[in-house]
CSV table of C-alpha atoms in Angstrom, one decimal:
chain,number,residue,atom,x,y,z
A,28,UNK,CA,0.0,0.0,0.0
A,29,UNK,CA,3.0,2.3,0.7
A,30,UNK,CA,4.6,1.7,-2.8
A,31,UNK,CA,0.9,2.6,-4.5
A,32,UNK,CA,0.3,6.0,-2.5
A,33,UNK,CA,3.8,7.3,-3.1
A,34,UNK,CA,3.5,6.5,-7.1
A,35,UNK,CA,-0.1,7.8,-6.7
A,36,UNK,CA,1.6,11.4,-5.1
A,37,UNK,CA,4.3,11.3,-7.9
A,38,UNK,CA,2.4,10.6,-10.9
A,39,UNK,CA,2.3,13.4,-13.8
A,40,UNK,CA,-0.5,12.6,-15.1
A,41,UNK,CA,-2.5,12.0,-12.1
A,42,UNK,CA,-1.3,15.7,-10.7
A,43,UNK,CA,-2.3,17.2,-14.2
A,44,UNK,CA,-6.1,15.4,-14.5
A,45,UNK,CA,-6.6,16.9,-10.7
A,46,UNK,CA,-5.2,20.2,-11.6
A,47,UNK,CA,-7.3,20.7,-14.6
A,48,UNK,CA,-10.4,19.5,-12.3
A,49,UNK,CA,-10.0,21.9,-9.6
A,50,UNK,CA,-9.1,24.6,-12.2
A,51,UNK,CA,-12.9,23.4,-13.9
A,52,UNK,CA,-14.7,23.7,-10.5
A,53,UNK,CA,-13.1,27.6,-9.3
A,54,UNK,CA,-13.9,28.5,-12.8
A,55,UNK,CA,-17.3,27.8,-12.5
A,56,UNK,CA,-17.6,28.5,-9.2
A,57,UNK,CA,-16.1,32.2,-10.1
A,58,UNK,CA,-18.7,32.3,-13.0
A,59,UNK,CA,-21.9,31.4,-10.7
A,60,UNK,CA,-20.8,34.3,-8.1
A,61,UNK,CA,-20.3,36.3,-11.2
A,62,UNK,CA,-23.7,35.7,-12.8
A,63,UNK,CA,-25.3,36.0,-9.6
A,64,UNK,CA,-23.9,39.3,-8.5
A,65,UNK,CA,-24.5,40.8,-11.9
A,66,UNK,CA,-28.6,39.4,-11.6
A,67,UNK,CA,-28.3,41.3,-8.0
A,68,UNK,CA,-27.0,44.7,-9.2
A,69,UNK,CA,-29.3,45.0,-12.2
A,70,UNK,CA,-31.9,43.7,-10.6
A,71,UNK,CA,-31.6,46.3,-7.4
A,72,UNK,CA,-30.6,49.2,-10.3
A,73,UNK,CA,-34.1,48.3,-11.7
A,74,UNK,CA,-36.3,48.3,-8.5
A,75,UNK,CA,-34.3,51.8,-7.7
A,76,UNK,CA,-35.4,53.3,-10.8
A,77,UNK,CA,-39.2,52.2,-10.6
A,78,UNK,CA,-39.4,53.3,-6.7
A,79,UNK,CA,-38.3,56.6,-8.0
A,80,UNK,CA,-40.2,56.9,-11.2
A,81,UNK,CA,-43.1,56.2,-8.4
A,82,UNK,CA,-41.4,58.8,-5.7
A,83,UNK,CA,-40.4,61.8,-7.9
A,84,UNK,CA,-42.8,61.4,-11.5
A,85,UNK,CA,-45.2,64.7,-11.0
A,86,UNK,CA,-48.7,63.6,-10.5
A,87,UNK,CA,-51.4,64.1,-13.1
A,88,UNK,CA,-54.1,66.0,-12.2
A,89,UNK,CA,-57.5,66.8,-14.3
A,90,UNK,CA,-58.5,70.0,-12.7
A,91,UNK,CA,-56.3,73.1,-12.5
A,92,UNK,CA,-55.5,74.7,-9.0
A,93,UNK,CA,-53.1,77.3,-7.7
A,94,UNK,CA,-49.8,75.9,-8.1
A,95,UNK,CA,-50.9,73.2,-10.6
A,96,UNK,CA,-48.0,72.9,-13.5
A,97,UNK,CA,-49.8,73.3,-16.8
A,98,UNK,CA,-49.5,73.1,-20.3
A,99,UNK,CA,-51.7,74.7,-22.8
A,100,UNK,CA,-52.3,75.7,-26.9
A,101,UNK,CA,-53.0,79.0,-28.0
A,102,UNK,CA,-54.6,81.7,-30.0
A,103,UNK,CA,-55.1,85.3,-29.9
A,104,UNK,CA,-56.8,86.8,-31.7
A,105,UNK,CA,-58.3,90.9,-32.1
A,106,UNK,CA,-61.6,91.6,-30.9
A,107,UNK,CA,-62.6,94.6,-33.9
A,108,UNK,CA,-61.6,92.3,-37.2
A,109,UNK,CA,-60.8,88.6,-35.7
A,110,UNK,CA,-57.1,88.7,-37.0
A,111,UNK,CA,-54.9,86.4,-35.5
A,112,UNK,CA,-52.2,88.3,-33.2
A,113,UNK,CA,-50.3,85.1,-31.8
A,114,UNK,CA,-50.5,81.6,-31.6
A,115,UNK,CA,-49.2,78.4,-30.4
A,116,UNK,CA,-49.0,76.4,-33.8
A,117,UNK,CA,-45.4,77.2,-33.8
A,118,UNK,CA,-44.2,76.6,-30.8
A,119,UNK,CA,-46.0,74.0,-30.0
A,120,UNK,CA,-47.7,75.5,-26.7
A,121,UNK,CA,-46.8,77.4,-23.8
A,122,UNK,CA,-46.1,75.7,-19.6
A,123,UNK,CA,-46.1,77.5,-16.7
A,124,UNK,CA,-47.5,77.1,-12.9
A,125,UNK,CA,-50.7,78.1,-12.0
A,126,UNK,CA,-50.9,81.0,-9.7
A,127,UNK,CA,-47.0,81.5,-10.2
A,128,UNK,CA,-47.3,85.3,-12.0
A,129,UNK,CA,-45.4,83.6,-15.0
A,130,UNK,CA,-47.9,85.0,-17.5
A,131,UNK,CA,-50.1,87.7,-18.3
A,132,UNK,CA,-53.2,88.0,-15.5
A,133,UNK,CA,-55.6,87.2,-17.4
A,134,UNK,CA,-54.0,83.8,-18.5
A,135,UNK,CA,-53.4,83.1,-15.0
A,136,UNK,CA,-56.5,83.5,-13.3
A,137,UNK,CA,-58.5,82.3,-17.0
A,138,UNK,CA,-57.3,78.7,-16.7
A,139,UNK,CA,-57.9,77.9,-13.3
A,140,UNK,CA,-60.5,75.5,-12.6
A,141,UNK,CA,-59.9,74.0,-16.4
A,142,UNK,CA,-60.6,70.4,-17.2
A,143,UNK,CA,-58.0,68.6,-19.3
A,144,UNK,CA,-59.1,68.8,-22.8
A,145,UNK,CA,-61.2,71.6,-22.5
A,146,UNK,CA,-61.0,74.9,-24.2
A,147,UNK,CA,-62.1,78.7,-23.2
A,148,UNK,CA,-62.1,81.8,-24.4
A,149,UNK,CA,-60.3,84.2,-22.1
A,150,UNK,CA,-60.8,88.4,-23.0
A,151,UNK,CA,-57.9,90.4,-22.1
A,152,UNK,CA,-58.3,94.1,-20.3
A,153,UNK,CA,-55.6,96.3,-20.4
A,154,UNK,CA,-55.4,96.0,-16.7
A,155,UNK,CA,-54.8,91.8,-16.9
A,156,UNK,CA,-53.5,91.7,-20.5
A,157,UNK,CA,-51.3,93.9,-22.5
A,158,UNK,CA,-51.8,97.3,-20.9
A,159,UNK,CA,-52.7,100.6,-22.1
A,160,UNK,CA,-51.4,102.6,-24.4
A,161,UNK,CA,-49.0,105.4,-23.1
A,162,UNK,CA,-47.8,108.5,-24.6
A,163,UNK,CA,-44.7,108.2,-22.3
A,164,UNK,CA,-43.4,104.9,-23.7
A,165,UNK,CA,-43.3,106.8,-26.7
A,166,UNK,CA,-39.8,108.3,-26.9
A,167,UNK,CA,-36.7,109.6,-28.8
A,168,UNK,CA,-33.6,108.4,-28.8
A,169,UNK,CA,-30.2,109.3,-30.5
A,170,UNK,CA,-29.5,107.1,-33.8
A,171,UNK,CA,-26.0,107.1,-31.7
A,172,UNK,CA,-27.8,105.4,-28.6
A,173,UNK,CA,-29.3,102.4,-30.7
A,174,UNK,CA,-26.8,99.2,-31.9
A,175,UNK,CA,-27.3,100.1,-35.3
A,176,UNK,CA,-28.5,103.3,-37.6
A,177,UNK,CA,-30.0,100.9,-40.3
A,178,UNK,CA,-33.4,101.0,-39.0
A,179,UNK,CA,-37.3,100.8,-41.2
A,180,UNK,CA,-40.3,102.2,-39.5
A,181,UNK,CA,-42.1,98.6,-38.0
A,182,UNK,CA,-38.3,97.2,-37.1
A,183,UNK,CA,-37.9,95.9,-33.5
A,184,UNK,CA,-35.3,96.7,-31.5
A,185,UNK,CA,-33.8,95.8,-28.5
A,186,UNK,CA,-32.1,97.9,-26.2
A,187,UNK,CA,-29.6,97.0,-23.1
A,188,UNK,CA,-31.5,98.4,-19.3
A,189,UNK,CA,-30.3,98.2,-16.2
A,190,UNK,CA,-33.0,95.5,-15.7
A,191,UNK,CA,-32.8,93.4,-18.6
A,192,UNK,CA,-33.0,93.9,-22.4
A,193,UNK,CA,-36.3,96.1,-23.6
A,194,UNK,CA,-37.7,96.0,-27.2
A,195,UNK,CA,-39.5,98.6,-28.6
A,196,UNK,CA,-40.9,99.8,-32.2
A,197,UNK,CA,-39.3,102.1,-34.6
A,198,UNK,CA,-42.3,104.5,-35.0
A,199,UNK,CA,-40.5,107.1,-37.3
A,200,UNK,CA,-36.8,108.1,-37.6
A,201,UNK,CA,-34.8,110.6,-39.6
A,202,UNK,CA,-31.2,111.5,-40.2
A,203,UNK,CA,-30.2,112.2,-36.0
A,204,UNK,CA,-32.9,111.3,-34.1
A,205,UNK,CA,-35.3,107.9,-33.8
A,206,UNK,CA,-39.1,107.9,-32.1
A,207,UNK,CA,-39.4,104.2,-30.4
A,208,UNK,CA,-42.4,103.1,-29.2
A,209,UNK,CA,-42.0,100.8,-26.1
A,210,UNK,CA,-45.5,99.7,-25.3
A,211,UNK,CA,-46.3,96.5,-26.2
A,212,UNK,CA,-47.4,96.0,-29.9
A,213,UNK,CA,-51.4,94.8,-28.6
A,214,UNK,CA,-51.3,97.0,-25.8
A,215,UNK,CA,-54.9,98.8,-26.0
A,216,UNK,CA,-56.2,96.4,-28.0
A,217,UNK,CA,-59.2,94.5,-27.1
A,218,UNK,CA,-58.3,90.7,-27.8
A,219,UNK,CA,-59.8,87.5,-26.8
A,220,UNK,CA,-57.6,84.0,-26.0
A,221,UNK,CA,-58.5,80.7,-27.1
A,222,UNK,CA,-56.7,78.5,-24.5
A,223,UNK,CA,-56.8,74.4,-24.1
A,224,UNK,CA,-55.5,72.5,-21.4
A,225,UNK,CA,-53.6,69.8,-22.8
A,226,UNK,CA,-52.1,68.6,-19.6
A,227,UNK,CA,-52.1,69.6,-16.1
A,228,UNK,CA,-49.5,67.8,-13.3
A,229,UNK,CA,-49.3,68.7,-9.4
A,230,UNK,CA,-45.4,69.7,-8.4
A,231,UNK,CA,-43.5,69.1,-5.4
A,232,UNK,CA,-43.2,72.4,-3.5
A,233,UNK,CA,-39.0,72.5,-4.7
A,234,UNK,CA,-40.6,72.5,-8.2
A,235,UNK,CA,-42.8,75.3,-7.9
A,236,UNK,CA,-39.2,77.5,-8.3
A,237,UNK,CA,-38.3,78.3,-11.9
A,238,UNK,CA,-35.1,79.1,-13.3
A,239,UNK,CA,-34.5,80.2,-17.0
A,240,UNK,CA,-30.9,80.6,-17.6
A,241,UNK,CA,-29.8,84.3,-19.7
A,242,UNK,CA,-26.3,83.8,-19.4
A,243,UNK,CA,-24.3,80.4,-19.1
A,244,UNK,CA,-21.8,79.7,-16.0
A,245,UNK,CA,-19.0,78.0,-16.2
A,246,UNK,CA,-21.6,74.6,-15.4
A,247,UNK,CA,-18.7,73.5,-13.2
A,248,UNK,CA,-18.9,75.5,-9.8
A,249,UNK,CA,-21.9,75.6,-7.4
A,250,UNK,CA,-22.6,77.0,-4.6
A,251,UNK,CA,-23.1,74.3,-1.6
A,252,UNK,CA,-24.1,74.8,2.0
A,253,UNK,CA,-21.8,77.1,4.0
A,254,UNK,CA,-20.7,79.1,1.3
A,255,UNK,CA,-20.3,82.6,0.8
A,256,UNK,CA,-21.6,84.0,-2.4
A,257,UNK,CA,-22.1,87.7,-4.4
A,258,UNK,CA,-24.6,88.2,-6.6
A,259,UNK,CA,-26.1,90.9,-8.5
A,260,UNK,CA,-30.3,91.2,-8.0
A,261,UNK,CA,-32.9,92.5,-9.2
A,262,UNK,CA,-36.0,91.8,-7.4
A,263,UNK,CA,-39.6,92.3,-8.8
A,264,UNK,CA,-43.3,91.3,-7.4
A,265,UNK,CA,-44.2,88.9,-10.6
A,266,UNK,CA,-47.9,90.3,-11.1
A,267,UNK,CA,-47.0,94.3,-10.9
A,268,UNK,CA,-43.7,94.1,-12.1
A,269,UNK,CA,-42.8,97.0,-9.5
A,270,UNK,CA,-39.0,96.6,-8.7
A,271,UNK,CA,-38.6,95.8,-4.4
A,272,UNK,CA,-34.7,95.9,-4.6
A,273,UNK,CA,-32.0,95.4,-6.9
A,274,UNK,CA,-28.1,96.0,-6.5
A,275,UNK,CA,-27.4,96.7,-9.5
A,276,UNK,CA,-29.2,100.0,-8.6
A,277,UNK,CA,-27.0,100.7,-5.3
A,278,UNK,CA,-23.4,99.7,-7.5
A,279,UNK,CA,-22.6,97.2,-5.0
A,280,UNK,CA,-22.9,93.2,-5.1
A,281,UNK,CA,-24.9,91.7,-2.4
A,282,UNK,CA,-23.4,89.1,0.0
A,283,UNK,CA,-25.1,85.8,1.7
A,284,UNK,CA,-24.4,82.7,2.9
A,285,UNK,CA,-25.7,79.9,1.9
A,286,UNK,CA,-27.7,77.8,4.1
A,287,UNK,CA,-28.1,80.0,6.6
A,288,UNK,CA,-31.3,81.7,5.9
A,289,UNK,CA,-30.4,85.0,5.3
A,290,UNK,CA,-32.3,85.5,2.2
A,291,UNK,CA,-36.2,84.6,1.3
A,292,UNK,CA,-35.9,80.3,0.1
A,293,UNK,CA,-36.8,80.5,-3.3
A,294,UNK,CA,-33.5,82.9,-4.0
A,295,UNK,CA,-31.6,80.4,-1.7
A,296,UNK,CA,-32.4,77.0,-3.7
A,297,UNK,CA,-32.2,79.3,-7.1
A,298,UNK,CA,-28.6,80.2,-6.4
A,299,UNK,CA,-27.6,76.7,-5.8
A,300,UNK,CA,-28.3,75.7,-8.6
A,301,UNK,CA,-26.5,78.2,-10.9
A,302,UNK,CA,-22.8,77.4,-11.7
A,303,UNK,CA,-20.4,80.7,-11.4
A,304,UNK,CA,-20.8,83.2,-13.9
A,305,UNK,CA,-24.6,82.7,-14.6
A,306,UNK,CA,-27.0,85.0,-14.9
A,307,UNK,CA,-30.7,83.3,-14.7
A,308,UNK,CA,-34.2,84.6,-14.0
A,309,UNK,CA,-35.4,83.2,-10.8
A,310,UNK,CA,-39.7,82.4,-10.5
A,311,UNK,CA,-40.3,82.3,-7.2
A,312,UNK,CA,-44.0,81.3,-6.0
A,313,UNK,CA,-45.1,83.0,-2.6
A,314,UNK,CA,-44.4,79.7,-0.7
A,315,UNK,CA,-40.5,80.1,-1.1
A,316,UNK,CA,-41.0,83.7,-0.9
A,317,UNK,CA,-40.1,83.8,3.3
A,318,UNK,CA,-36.7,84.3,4.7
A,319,UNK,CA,-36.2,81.4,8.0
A,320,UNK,CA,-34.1,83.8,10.0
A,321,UNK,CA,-32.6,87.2,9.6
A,322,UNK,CA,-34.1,90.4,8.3
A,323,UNK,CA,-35.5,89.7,5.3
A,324,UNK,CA,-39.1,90.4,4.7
A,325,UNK,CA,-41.8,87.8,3.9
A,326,UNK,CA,-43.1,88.9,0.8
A,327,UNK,CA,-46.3,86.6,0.6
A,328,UNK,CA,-46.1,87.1,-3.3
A,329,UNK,CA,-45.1,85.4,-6.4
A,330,UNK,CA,-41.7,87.3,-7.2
A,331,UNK,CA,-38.9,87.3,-9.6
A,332,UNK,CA,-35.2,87.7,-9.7
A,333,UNK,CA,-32.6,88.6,-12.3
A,334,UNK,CA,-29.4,87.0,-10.5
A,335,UNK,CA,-26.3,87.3,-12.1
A,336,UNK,CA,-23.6,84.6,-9.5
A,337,UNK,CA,-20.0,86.8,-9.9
A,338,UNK,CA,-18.2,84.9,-7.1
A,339,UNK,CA,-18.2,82.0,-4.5
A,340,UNK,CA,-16.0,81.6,-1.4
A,341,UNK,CA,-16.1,80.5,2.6
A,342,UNK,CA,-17.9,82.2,4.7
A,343,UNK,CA,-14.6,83.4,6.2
A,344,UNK,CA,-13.6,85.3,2.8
């Protein structure tokens, strides 16, 4: 028996057919563990994205309420001959939240209480539509003033504020001088609105904040809890349009930091997520329009904010 086990321990082939039999079973061994881990991950990576499809997909709704996230079809059209002023074929329609100030009055307060699919016809006053006609936004202006000289009575152009690009109408023009008109081209009109509700969703109270970007960052650098930012601001109440703060007007950048309150929420979260460099228009519904600590104001009112983010630091810079 001792002569067979030591040529069994010393026998080439013996030691290779074992080899290649243990080498079999760790291989597929290695390849179950693999298989199974790979059914796990995907399988979790696929339960994650239904929970928050669930979670975090805005819920449909069928009437519209104050704060409801809607999106509508258009047509306007003047009262005296029916001509068609504007429409939605183009763009394919028009989204905004209820209640937010993001439109003209009349739109605002017109579609609430809509049904899904249904359509009404919403008249526009000068007082919740396009506004009278005033002789004051009626003025002249250099030919040296304006970005070009080239100019045809009906041309619009757009001129550089302190609060934001303005257009106006060339109403007449001659070799120094040009008369623009700045009202709005249907202001003291009387028009009617053919609106449809094509969809209408409920939002999370974080979504009721709106953010259209007028300058791109760097989309690289933002602003996180703690830090110190300056910005430039120009606050207005959404529905009046009447200017609260801004300062741009007092030449000096305004300093907060973030997290800590200092300034009314909907500003806060805005600013976070803007990368350095942006300037973005901030909607700001009057839910997010209170301050948690400090002096700030509540303003209890839909607002708006032209932020332009020049710099971010610690709060010990």
């Amino acid at each position: 028996h001792a002569a067979l086990k030591e040529k069994i321990r010393t026998c080439p082939w013996l030691d290779r057919k074992l080899g290649a039999l243990c080498n079999t079973i760790m291989i597929a061994l290695d390849r179950s563990l693999l298989y199974w881990a790979i059914i796990i991950v995907c399988g979790s990576w696929i339960l994650k994205r239904h929970y928050d499809a669930r979670t975090t997909a805005p819920q449909t709704c069928q009437i519209v309420e104050a704060g409801s996230y809607v999106h509508i079809t258009f047509q306007l059209t003047r009262d005296l001959d029916g001509k068609v002023l504007d429409s939605s074929d183009s763009s394919g329609g028009l989204d905004f939240v209820c209640g937010n100030a993001e439109v003209l009055p009349a739109m605002d307060a017109g579609v609430k209480g809509m049904a899904v699919g249904e359509t009404r016809l919403l008249p526009f006053g000068n007082e919740d539509g396009f506004g009278a006609r005033l002789a004051e936004n009626v003025v002249n202006i250099s030919l040296a003033e304006l970005p070009s000289s080239n100019l045809t009575v009906g041309q619009t152009v757009t001129l550089p504020s302190q609060d934001g690009a303005r257009n106006a109408v060339v109403a007449a023009f001659n070799e120094t001088t040009a008369t623009l008109d700045f009202n709005h081209p249907n202001a003291g009109e009387a028009v009617t609105m053919a609106v449809t509700l094509v969809s209408c969703h409920v939002l999370p109270e974080e979504d009721g904040l709106r953010i259209e970007t007028n300058v791109t960052g760097d989309n690289r650098t933002y602003p996180r809890s703690g830090n110190m930012v300056a910005i430039h601001y120009t606050g207005s109440f959404a529905e009046s349009g009447k200017i609260f703060g801004s300062s741009r007007e007092k030449g000096e950048e305004y300093r907060f930091k973030v997290g800590a309150g200092q300034v009314i929420k909907g500003l806060e979260k805005g600013v976070t997520k803007m990368s350095l460099g942006e300037r973005a228009t901030l909607f700001i519904p009057p839910d997010l329009a209170f301050a948690t600590q400090g002096n700030a104001v509540p303003l209890a009112k839909a607002v708006v904010f032209d932020v332009e983010l020049l710099r971010i630091g610690t709060a010990s810079e």
